[in-house]
GROMACS .gro file of C-alpha atoms in nm:
model
  146
    1MET     CA    1   0.680   1.852  -3.706
    2LYS     CA    2   0.898   1.996  -3.509
    3THR     CA    3   0.677   2.034  -3.256
    4LEU     CA    4   0.554   1.716  -3.268
    5ARG     CA    5   0.893   1.528  -3.233
    6LEU     CA    6   1.005   1.739  -2.914
    7PHE     CA    7   0.638   1.671  -2.762
    8LEU     CA    8   0.710   1.245  -2.839
    9CYS     CA    9   1.060   1.302  -2.728
   10ILE     CA   10   0.947   1.478  -2.400
   11THR     CA   11   0.665   1.218  -2.327
   12VAL     CA   12   0.875   0.915  -2.405
   13LEU     CA   13   1.157   1.037  -2.185
   14SER     CA   14   0.890   1.111  -1.925
   15MET     CA   15   0.753   0.759  -1.936
   16VAL     CA   16   1.146   0.601  -1.905
   17PHE     CA   17   1.247   0.808  -1.618
   18GLY     CA   18   0.974   0.938  -1.473
   19VAL     CA   19   0.795   0.603  -1.420
   20THR     CA   20   1.039   0.362  -1.316
   21SER     CA   21   0.971   0.218  -1.000
   22THR     CA   22   0.664   0.127  -0.831
   23PHE     CA   23   0.650   0.435  -0.577
   24ALA     CA   24   0.612   0.784  -0.683
   25SER     CA   25   0.856   1.025  -0.607
   26ARG     CA   26   0.680   1.191  -0.312
   27GLU     CA   27   0.784   1.191   0.020
   28HIS     CA   28   0.698   0.896   0.236
   29PRO     CA   29   0.345   0.977   0.426
   30GLY     CA   30   0.302   0.982   0.850
   31ILE     CA   31   0.037   0.725   0.935
   32TYR     CA   32  -0.137   0.800   1.222
   33ILE     CA   33  -0.343   0.520   1.395
   34ASN     CA   34  -0.573   0.681   1.627
   35ASN     CA   35  -0.358   1.037   1.667
   36ASP     CA   36  -0.095   0.807   1.739
   37LYS     CA   37   0.205   0.830   1.469
   38LEU     CA   38   0.322   0.468   1.350
   39ASP     CA   39   0.678   0.419   1.306
   40ILE     CA   40   0.647   0.301   0.950
   41TYR     CA   41   0.773   0.346   0.630
   42ALA     CA   42   0.499   0.438   0.387
   43ASN     CA   43   0.542   0.492  -0.004
   44VAL     CA   44   0.280   0.659  -0.215
   45SER     CA   45   0.221   0.452  -0.574
   46SER     CA   46   0.216   0.595  -0.888
   47LEU     CA   47  -0.130   0.536  -0.882
   48GLY     CA   48  -0.166   0.742  -0.574
   49THR     CA   49  -0.210   0.422  -0.305
   50THR     CA   50  -0.050   0.436   0.039
   51LEU     CA   51   0.168   0.131   0.016
   52VAL     CA   52   0.303   0.006   0.394
   53PRO     CA   53   0.492  -0.333   0.500
   54MET     CA   54   0.259  -0.587   0.587
   55ARG     CA   55   0.367  -0.683   0.912
   56PRO     CA   56   0.361  -0.421   1.115
   57ILE     CA   57   0.037  -0.297   1.005
   58PHE     CA   58  -0.130  -0.630   1.046
   59GLU     CA   59   0.070  -0.663   1.367
   60LYS     CA   60  -0.041  -0.304   1.435
   61TYR     CA   61  -0.403  -0.406   1.419
   62GLY     CA   62  -0.368  -0.760   1.653
   63MET     CA   63  -0.375  -0.955   1.352
   64SER     CA   64  -0.208  -1.322   1.333
   65ILE     CA   65   0.007  -1.323   1.015
   66GLU     CA   66   0.040  -1.659   0.793
   67TRP     CA   67   0.317  -1.575   0.492
   68ASP     CA   68   0.328  -1.858   0.221
   69ASN     CA   69   0.678  -1.807   0.039
   70VAL     CA   70   0.582  -2.022  -0.281
   71THR     CA   71   0.299  -1.841  -0.369
   72LYS     CA   72   0.380  -1.478  -0.245
   73ALA     CA   73   0.071  -1.511  -0.001
   74VAL     CA   74  -0.023  -1.315   0.264
   75THR     CA   75  -0.322  -1.430   0.521
   76ALA     CA   76  -0.409  -1.219   0.806
   77THR     CA   77  -0.637  -1.325   1.063
   78LYS     CA   78  -0.816  -1.155   1.386
   79GLU     CA   79  -1.149  -1.236   1.536
   80GLY     CA   80  -1.345  -1.385   1.220
   81THR     CA   81  -1.197  -1.118   0.975
   82VAL     CA   82  -0.949  -1.313   0.701
   83ILE     CA   83  -0.757  -1.116   0.504
   84LYS     CA   84  -0.568  -1.293   0.166
   85LEU     CA   85  -0.310  -1.098  -0.051
   86THR     CA   86  -0.102  -1.206  -0.309
   87HIS     CA   87   0.186  -1.054  -0.480
   88ASN     CA   88   0.052  -0.863  -0.814
   89SER     CA   89  -0.285  -1.031  -0.771
   90HIS     CA   90  -0.558  -0.763  -0.837
   91ASP     CA   91  -0.758  -1.012  -0.636
   92GLY     CA   92  -0.775  -0.945  -0.262
   93VAL     CA   93  -0.988  -1.205  -0.022
   94ILE     CA   94  -1.176  -1.086   0.276
   95ASN     CA   95  -1.364  -1.346   0.454
   96GLY     CA   96  -1.368  -1.613   0.155
   97GLU     CA   97  -1.484  -1.300  -0.092
   98LYS     CA   98  -1.267  -1.208  -0.361
   99VAL     CA   99  -1.256  -0.828  -0.368
  100ALA     CA  100  -1.102  -0.602  -0.644
  101LEU     CA  101  -0.810  -0.377  -0.578
  102THR     CA  102  -0.684  -0.070  -0.742
  103GLN     CA  103  -0.343  -0.160  -0.653
  104VAL     CA  104  -0.207  -0.477  -0.641
  105PRO     CA  105   0.036  -0.574  -0.358
  106THR     CA  106   0.397  -0.568  -0.397
  107LEU     CA  107   0.710  -0.787  -0.253
  108GLU     CA  108   1.044  -0.527  -0.317
  109PRO     CA  109   1.320  -0.785  -0.405
  110SER     CA  110   1.588  -0.557  -0.243
  111ASN     CA  111   1.441  -0.558   0.098
  112ASN     CA  112   1.207  -0.846   0.062
  113ILE     CA  113   0.923  -0.622   0.175
  114PHE     CA  114   0.565  -0.734   0.115
  115TYR     CA  115   0.365  -0.403   0.046
  116VAL     CA  116   0.017  -0.381   0.092
  117ASN     CA  117  -0.253  -0.097   0.035
  118LEU     CA  118  -0.314   0.132   0.369
  119ARG     CA  119  -0.677   0.189   0.297
  120PHE     CA  120  -0.769  -0.131   0.169
  121VAL     CA  121  -0.634  -0.358   0.517
  122SER     CA  122  -0.751  -0.075   0.711
  123GLU     CA  123  -1.125  -0.030   0.563
  124ALA     CA  124  -1.167  -0.444   0.592
  125LEU     CA  125  -1.119  -0.431   0.979
  126GLY     CA  126  -1.384  -0.131   1.011
  127ALA     CA  127  -1.150   0.144   1.036
  128ALA     CA  128  -1.190   0.511   0.902
  129VAL     CA  129  -0.941   0.654   0.648
  130GLN     CA  130  -0.856   1.004   0.586
  131TRP     CA  131  -0.616   1.159   0.371
  132ASN     CA  132  -0.479   1.496   0.424
  133LYS     CA  133  -0.327   1.646   0.117
  134THR     CA  134  -0.136   1.939   0.282
  135ASN     CA  135   0.089   1.726   0.499
  136ASP     CA  136   0.078   1.379   0.284
  137ASP     CA  137  -0.021   1.208   0.577
  138ALA     CA  138  -0.259   0.947   0.646
  139SER     CA  139  -0.537   0.916   0.936
  140ILE     CA  140  -0.676   0.625   1.028
  141TYR     CA  141  -0.967   0.584   1.332
  142ILE     CA  142  -0.993   0.236   1.474
  143SER     CA  143  -1.168   0.120   1.779
  144PHE     CA  144  -0.921  -0.157   1.968
  145PRO     CA  145  -1.083  -0.424   2.194
  146GLU     CA  146  -0.949  -0.354   2.578
   0.00000   0.00000   0.00000
């Protein structure tokens, strides 16, 4: 009985203190696009998804951005590719087709930054994404038109 109480106490404490934020306690990963380090603040969520601020990543990919403050949704467009992501929605949209997201995009109220899934955005644009567990870095390879 004592062991069960101890187990329950540890479980509850870890739930209360260990998962209080959207982001895990890991260091912030480095993001590399075609071997160039991107000066961007990235986080790894408790689900293991790398989240980045939407504006710098979409701009790096040369996309135009429209933010709808009423619906808390971003629409990013480039050469016929349209990506739409909405705060706290598991539904992303690529070229009008609904796609299930493993991690919801999140608008952080403290800094008003909209975080999106780096892999989802990159792969939607045809990029290859690799995760380096040793360094906690994401490497993305994409060809940009000259």
